[in-house]
């Protein structure tokens, strides 16, 4: 029997649409620059460079509909509306053809970003962690089981205070969901509970306290949070 010097932290988990069970979150991987128009607005070349990743802590999730506190040490908190893939079956060196069979479900999510800290990190060649992986940086909508969901197309949109700021289509992902799963599984062994944030389309912008963010991914679901 293992004993701990203090109680282990609670398991971060996502609520599931139509179920009382929770999806336990293991790790959160995020794909950088996966829509061409967003790569261009960030000053990057939108050609099909290999996908690259950063991470957020599992406990950075903000559960469906809960408020998101404005983080410390930033004057530029940006929204990034994304499709989130939830892995249900792990593996390494997963093939593109087999990739979707590893998906448990999907949800809509926000990759909240301290853009000023991220930009400074880019300039100085330092890690993005404090720009991306801060507390409460990953608001997520209800998780929906994968059956019947085709992640190769579907509108993705975000409104801030009722005004559309980001709108695109999953068909514009530079690296598709199966390709991302296959590529990432070469770098790490994926495990049940891993989430993959697949990248954001163009239209990212700063938010302030009081803003209400409402997004959806067609065929998947909604995300809503208020910045406080
Ligand atoms: Mn992102």
mmCIF file of C-alpha atoms and ligand atoms in Angstrom:
data_model
loop_
_atom_site.group_PDB
_atom_site.id
_atom_site.type_symbol
_atom_site.label_atom_id
_atom_site.label_comp_id
_atom_site.label_asym_id
_atom_site.label_seq_id
_atom_site.Cartn_x
_atom_site.Cartn_y
_atom_site.Cartn_z
ATOM 1 C CA UNK A 1 0.000 0.000 0.000
ATOM 2 C CA UNK A 2 1.483 3.314 -1.109
ATOM 3 C CA UNK A 3 1.263 6.209 1.270
ATOM 4 C CA UNK A 4 1.715 9.818 0.193
ATOM 5 C CA UNK A 5 3.184 12.646 2.240
ATOM 6 C CA UNK A 6 0.066 14.657 1.428
ATOM 7 C CA UNK A 7 -3.130 13.757 -0.436
ATOM 8 C CA UNK A 8 -2.500 13.370 -4.192
ATOM 9 C CA UNK A 9 -4.057 16.094 -6.354
ATOM 10 C CA UNK A 10 -7.555 15.569 -7.716
ATOM 11 C CA UNK A 11 -7.782 14.059 -11.199
ATOM 12 C CA UNK A 12 -8.486 16.712 -13.841
ATOM 13 C CA UNK A 13 -11.500 15.546 -15.834
ATOM 14 C CA UNK A 14 -13.944 16.627 -18.532
ATOM 15 C CA UNK A 15 -17.722 16.200 -18.337
ATOM 16 C CA UNK A 16 -19.282 14.104 -21.095
ATOM 17 C CA UNK A 17 -22.441 14.962 -22.980
ATOM 18 C CA UNK A 18 -25.277 12.659 -21.948
ATOM 19 C CA UNK A 19 -23.326 10.901 -19.192
ATOM 20 C CA UNK A 20 -22.553 11.283 -15.510
ATOM 21 C CA UNK A 21 -19.135 9.689 -16.024
ATOM 22 C CA UNK A 22 -16.084 11.912 -16.418
ATOM 23 C CA UNK A 23 -13.174 11.700 -18.868
ATOM 24 C CA UNK A 24 -9.915 11.777 -16.860
ATOM 25 C CA UNK A 25 -7.333 14.088 -18.433
ATOM 26 C CA UNK A 26 -3.741 12.816 -18.572
ATOM 27 C CA UNK A 27 -1.853 15.377 -20.692
ATOM 28 C CA UNK A 28 -2.756 18.230 -23.024
ATOM 29 C CA UNK A 29 -0.811 18.497 -26.274
ATOM 30 C CA UNK A 30 -1.358 21.482 -28.569
ATOM 31 C CA UNK A 31 -0.471 21.854 -32.249
ATOM 32 C CA UNK A 32 1.087 25.152 -33.298
ATOM 33 C CA UNK A 33 0.193 26.982 -36.532
ATOM 34 C CA UNK A 34 -2.158 24.428 -38.102
ATOM 35 C CA UNK A 35 -4.276 26.796 -40.224
ATOM 36 C CA UNK A 36 -2.522 28.756 -42.995
ATOM 37 C CA UNK A 37 -4.358 32.050 -42.379
ATOM 38 C CA UNK A 38 -3.418 31.958 -38.689
ATOM 39 C CA UNK A 39 0.233 31.206 -39.513
ATOM 40 C CA UNK A 40 0.206 34.288 -41.772
ATOM 41 C CA UNK A 41 -1.364 36.537 -39.108
ATOM 42 C CA UNK A 42 1.358 35.381 -36.676
ATOM 43 C CA UNK A 43 4.030 36.367 -39.212
ATOM 44 C CA UNK A 44 4.951 32.803 -40.182
ATOM 45 C CA UNK A 45 5.220 30.924 -43.445
ATOM 46 C CA UNK A 46 2.037 28.887 -43.953
ATOM 47 C CA UNK A 47 3.721 26.151 -45.964
ATOM 48 C CA UNK A 48 3.328 22.630 -44.699
ATOM 49 C CA UNK A 49 6.190 22.531 -42.195
ATOM 50 C CA UNK A 50 6.119 19.449 -39.964
ATOM 51 C CA UNK A 51 3.637 19.862 -37.106
ATOM 52 C CA UNK A 52 5.096 21.061 -33.804
ATOM 53 C CA UNK A 53 3.708 20.873 -30.307
ATOM 54 C CA UNK A 54 3.584 22.529 -26.939
ATOM 55 C CA UNK A 55 1.751 21.383 -23.826
ATOM 56 C CA UNK A 56 -0.491 22.588 -21.051
ATOM 57 C CA UNK A 57 -0.842 20.968 -17.632
ATOM 58 C CA UNK A 58 -3.844 18.630 -17.274
ATOM 59 C CA UNK A 59 -5.235 20.818 -14.505
ATOM 60 C CA UNK A 60 -5.298 23.897 -16.734
ATOM 61 C CA UNK A 61 -8.739 22.808 -17.978
ATOM 62 C CA UNK A 62 -11.697 25.064 -17.218
ATOM 63 C CA UNK A 63 -14.825 22.957 -17.178
ATOM 64 C CA UNK A 64 -17.715 23.621 -19.519
ATOM 65 C CA UNK A 65 -19.293 26.990 -18.871
ATOM 66 C CA UNK A 66 -17.152 27.934 -15.861
ATOM 67 C CA UNK A 67 -15.564 31.379 -15.694
ATOM 68 C CA UNK A 68 -11.950 31.924 -16.749
ATOM 69 C CA UNK A 69 -9.869 34.200 -14.496
ATOM 70 C CA UNK A 70 -7.738 36.768 -16.325
ATOM 71 C CA UNK A 71 -4.183 35.506 -15.680
ATOM 72 C CA UNK A 72 -1.353 37.356 -13.989
ATOM 73 C CA UNK A 73 1.631 38.979 -15.747
ATOM 74 C CA UNK A 74 0.039 39.702 -19.114
ATOM 75 C CA UNK A 75 -1.524 42.645 -20.897
ATOM 76 C CA UNK A 76 -2.483 40.577 -23.939
ATOM 77 C CA UNK A 77 -4.639 37.521 -23.237
ATOM 78 C CA UNK A 78 -5.648 36.060 -26.609
ATOM 79 C CA UNK A 79 -8.366 33.559 -27.481
ATOM 80 C CA UNK A 80 -7.617 30.636 -29.811
ATOM 81 C CA UNK A 81 -10.695 28.596 -30.744
ATOM 82 C CA UNK A 82 -9.843 24.943 -31.441
ATOM 83 C CA UNK A 83 -11.131 21.422 -32.037
ATOM 84 C CA UNK A 84 -9.970 19.174 -29.191
ATOM 85 C CA UNK A 85 -9.356 15.452 -29.716
ATOM 86 C CA UNK A 86 -9.630 13.133 -26.701
ATOM 87 C CA UNK A 87 -7.585 9.942 -26.907
ATOM 88 C CA UNK A 88 -9.236 6.788 -25.556
ATOM 89 C CA UNK A 89 -6.747 4.155 -26.686
ATOM 90 C CA UNK A 90 -3.032 4.791 -26.504
ATOM 91 C CA UNK A 91 -0.222 3.721 -28.738
ATOM 92 C CA UNK A 92 3.013 4.635 -30.423
ATOM 93 C CA UNK A 93 3.751 4.862 -34.136
ATOM 94 C CA UNK A 94 0.031 4.892 -34.891
ATOM 95 C CA UNK A 95 -0.708 4.846 -38.629
ATOM 96 C CA UNK A 96 -2.766 7.595 -40.259
ATOM 97 C CA UNK A 97 -5.236 4.940 -41.413
ATOM 98 C CA UNK A 98 -5.697 3.622 -37.860
ATOM 99 C CA UNK A 99 -5.540 6.974 -36.049
ATOM 100 C CA UNK A 100 -9.235 7.753 -35.634
ATOM 101 C CA UNK A 101 -9.822 4.394 -33.915
ATOM 102 C CA UNK A 102 -7.742 5.788 -31.006
ATOM 103 C CA UNK A 103 -10.106 8.738 -30.506
ATOM 104 C CA UNK A 104 -12.600 8.564 -27.632
ATOM 105 C CA UNK A 105 -14.314 11.817 -28.463
ATOM 106 C CA UNK A 106 -14.111 15.482 -29.319
ATOM 107 C CA UNK A 107 -14.931 18.820 -27.787
ATOM 108 C CA UNK A 108 -14.623 22.508 -28.535
ATOM 109 C CA UNK A 109 -11.858 24.238 -26.608
ATOM 110 C CA UNK A 110 -9.956 27.470 -26.164
ATOM 111 C CA UNK A 111 -6.159 27.649 -26.141
ATOM 112 C CA UNK A 112 -5.919 30.839 -24.079
ATOM 113 C CA UNK A 113 -2.566 32.509 -24.652
ATOM 114 C CA UNK A 114 -0.541 35.221 -22.937
ATOM 115 C CA UNK A 115 0.479 36.599 -26.333
ATOM 116 C CA UNK A 116 2.935 39.147 -24.973
ATOM 117 C CA UNK A 117 4.854 36.468 -23.045
ATOM 118 C CA UNK A 118 4.713 34.076 -25.994
ATOM 119 C CA UNK A 119 5.988 36.748 -28.389
ATOM 120 C CA UNK A 120 8.863 37.585 -26.042
ATOM 121 C CA UNK A 121 9.713 33.865 -25.812
ATOM 122 C CA UNK A 122 9.722 33.578 -29.613
ATOM 123 C CA UNK A 123 12.047 36.576 -29.882
ATOM 124 C CA UNK A 124 14.498 35.252 -27.312
ATOM 125 C CA UNK A 125 14.309 31.580 -28.305
ATOM 126 C CA UNK A 126 12.893 30.618 -24.925
ATOM 127 C CA UNK A 127 10.151 28.054 -24.171
ATOM 128 C CA UNK A 128 6.477 28.966 -24.655
ATOM 129 C CA UNK A 129 5.358 27.359 -21.381
ATOM 130 C CA UNK A 130 4.480 30.521 -19.472
ATOM 131 C CA UNK A 131 2.743 31.971 -22.531
ATOM 132 C CA UNK A 132 0.617 28.873 -23.033
ATOM 133 C CA UNK A 133 0.554 26.549 -20.042
ATOM 134 C CA UNK A 134 -0.620 28.840 -17.255
ATOM 135 C CA UNK A 135 -3.391 28.129 -14.742
ATOM 136 C CA UNK A 136 -6.890 27.889 -16.249
ATOM 137 C CA UNK A 137 -5.542 28.314 -19.793
ATOM 138 C CA UNK A 138 -7.701 25.600 -21.391
ATOM 139 C CA UNK A 139 -11.483 26.150 -21.227
ATOM 140 C CA UNK A 140 -13.236 23.097 -22.675
ATOM 141 C CA UNK A 141 -16.791 22.309 -23.703
ATOM 142 C CA UNK A 142 -18.642 19.050 -23.069
ATOM 143 C CA UNK A 143 -16.871 16.025 -24.479
ATOM 144 C CA UNK A 144 -18.836 14.143 -27.152
ATOM 145 C CA UNK A 145 -18.168 10.488 -28.056
ATOM 146 C CA UNK A 146 -16.476 10.077 -31.440
ATOM 147 C CA UNK A 147 -19.052 7.815 -33.090
ATOM 148 C CA UNK A 148 -20.514 9.572 -36.118
ATOM 149 C CA UNK A 149 -18.198 12.605 -35.940
ATOM 150 C CA UNK A 150 -16.103 13.347 -39.025
ATOM 151 C CA UNK A 151 -13.242 15.667 -37.988
ATOM 152 C CA UNK A 152 -12.204 16.343 -41.595
ATOM 153 C CA UNK A 153 -14.743 19.125 -42.089
ATOM 154 C CA UNK A 154 -17.165 21.345 -40.213
ATOM 155 C CA UNK A 155 -17.452 24.996 -39.321
ATOM 156 C CA UNK A 156 -15.398 26.276 -36.383
ATOM 157 C CA UNK A 157 -16.361 29.659 -34.991
ATOM 158 C CA UNK A 158 -15.904 31.924 -31.975
ATOM 159 C CA UNK A 159 -17.923 34.930 -30.912
ATOM 160 C CA UNK A 160 -16.754 37.461 -28.338
ATOM 161 C CA UNK A 161 -19.679 39.389 -26.810
ATOM 162 C CA UNK A 162 -21.876 38.161 -29.671
ATOM 163 C CA UNK A 163 -19.538 39.327 -32.456
ATOM 164 C CA UNK A 164 -17.794 36.736 -34.647
ATOM 165 C CA UNK A 165 -14.018 36.971 -34.297
ATOM 166 C CA UNK A 166 -12.862 33.605 -35.640
ATOM 167 C CA UNK A 167 -14.553 31.586 -38.352
ATOM 168 C CA UNK A 168 -13.138 28.813 -40.478
ATOM 169 C CA UNK A 169 -13.573 25.146 -41.329
ATOM 170 C CA UNK A 170 -11.827 22.008 -40.070
ATOM 171 C CA UNK A 171 -11.176 21.206 -43.739
ATOM 172 C CA UNK A 172 -8.529 23.958 -43.603
ATOM 173 C CA UNK A 173 -6.372 22.187 -41.004
ATOM 174 C CA UNK A 174 -2.884 21.951 -42.529
ATOM 175 C CA UNK A 175 -2.338 18.664 -40.649
ATOM 176 C CA UNK A 176 -5.564 16.647 -40.348
ATOM 177 C CA UNK A 177 -6.636 14.975 -37.113
ATOM 178 C CA UNK A 178 -5.390 11.495 -38.215
ATOM 179 C CA UNK A 179 -2.083 12.996 -39.384
ATOM 180 C CA UNK A 180 -1.585 14.819 -36.078
ATOM 181 C CA UNK A 181 -2.300 11.671 -34.043
ATOM 182 C CA UNK A 182 0.088 9.623 -36.191
ATOM 183 C CA UNK A 183 2.851 12.249 -36.014
ATOM 184 C CA UNK A 184 2.498 12.910 -32.282
ATOM 185 C CA UNK A 185 2.538 9.163 -31.544
ATOM 186 C CA UNK A 186 6.007 8.994 -33.099
ATOM 187 C CA UNK A 187 7.228 11.571 -30.581
ATOM 188 C CA UNK A 188 5.517 10.239 -27.451
ATOM 189 C CA UNK A 189 3.509 7.157 -26.596
ATOM 190 C CA UNK A 190 -0.067 8.385 -26.508
ATOM 191 C CA UNK A 191 -2.195 7.218 -23.592
ATOM 192 C CA UNK A 192 -5.889 7.205 -22.696
ATOM 193 C CA UNK A 193 -6.805 10.603 -21.290
ATOM 194 C CA UNK A 194 -4.494 12.606 -23.533
ATOM 195 C CA UNK A 195 -6.086 15.641 -25.177
ATOM 196 C CA UNK A 196 -4.854 17.184 -28.406
ATOM 197 C CA UNK A 197 -5.743 20.793 -29.203
ATOM 198 C CA UNK A 198 -5.517 20.858 -32.992
ATOM 199 C CA UNK A 199 -4.684 24.505 -33.663
ATOM 200 C CA UNK A 200 -6.587 27.719 -34.229
ATOM 201 C CA UNK A 201 -7.784 29.487 -37.366
ATOM 202 C CA UNK A 202 -7.214 33.183 -38.062
ATOM 203 C CA UNK A 203 -8.867 35.949 -36.074
ATOM 204 C CA UNK A 204 -7.131 35.541 -32.717
ATOM 205 C CA UNK A 205 -7.441 38.663 -30.600
ATOM 206 C CA UNK A 206 -7.119 40.021 -27.092
ATOM 207 C CA UNK A 207 -9.912 39.718 -24.536
ATOM 208 C CA UNK A 208 -10.564 41.689 -21.364
ATOM 209 C CA UNK A 209 -12.374 41.026 -18.105
ATOM 210 C CA UNK A 210 -16.121 40.797 -18.667
ATOM 211 C CA UNK A 211 -15.869 39.404 -22.191
ATOM 212 C CA UNK A 212 -18.110 36.422 -22.942
ATOM 213 C CA UNK A 213 -16.606 33.858 -25.318
ATOM 214 C CA UNK A 214 -18.976 31.509 -27.141
ATOM 215 C CA UNK A 215 -17.679 29.089 -29.735
ATOM 216 C CA UNK A 216 -18.732 25.981 -31.537
ATOM 217 C CA UNK A 217 -17.410 23.272 -33.764
ATOM 218 C CA UNK A 218 -20.058 22.010 -36.175
ATOM 219 C CA UNK A 219 -21.065 18.437 -35.360
ATOM 220 C CA UNK A 220 -19.109 18.494 -32.084
ATOM 221 C CA UNK A 221 -20.442 21.102 -29.694
ATOM 222 C CA UNK A 222 -20.095 24.398 -27.927
ATOM 223 C CA UNK A 223 -17.746 26.181 -25.559
ATOM 224 C CA UNK A 224 -18.690 29.094 -23.384
ATOM 225 C CA UNK A 225 -16.743 31.041 -20.801
ATOM 226 C CA UNK A 226 -16.629 34.503 -19.303
ATOM 227 C CA UNK A 227 -13.345 36.241 -18.510
ATOM 228 C CA UNK A 228 -13.373 37.562 -14.948
HETATM 229 MN MN1 LIG B 1 -3.462 27.145 -30.274
#
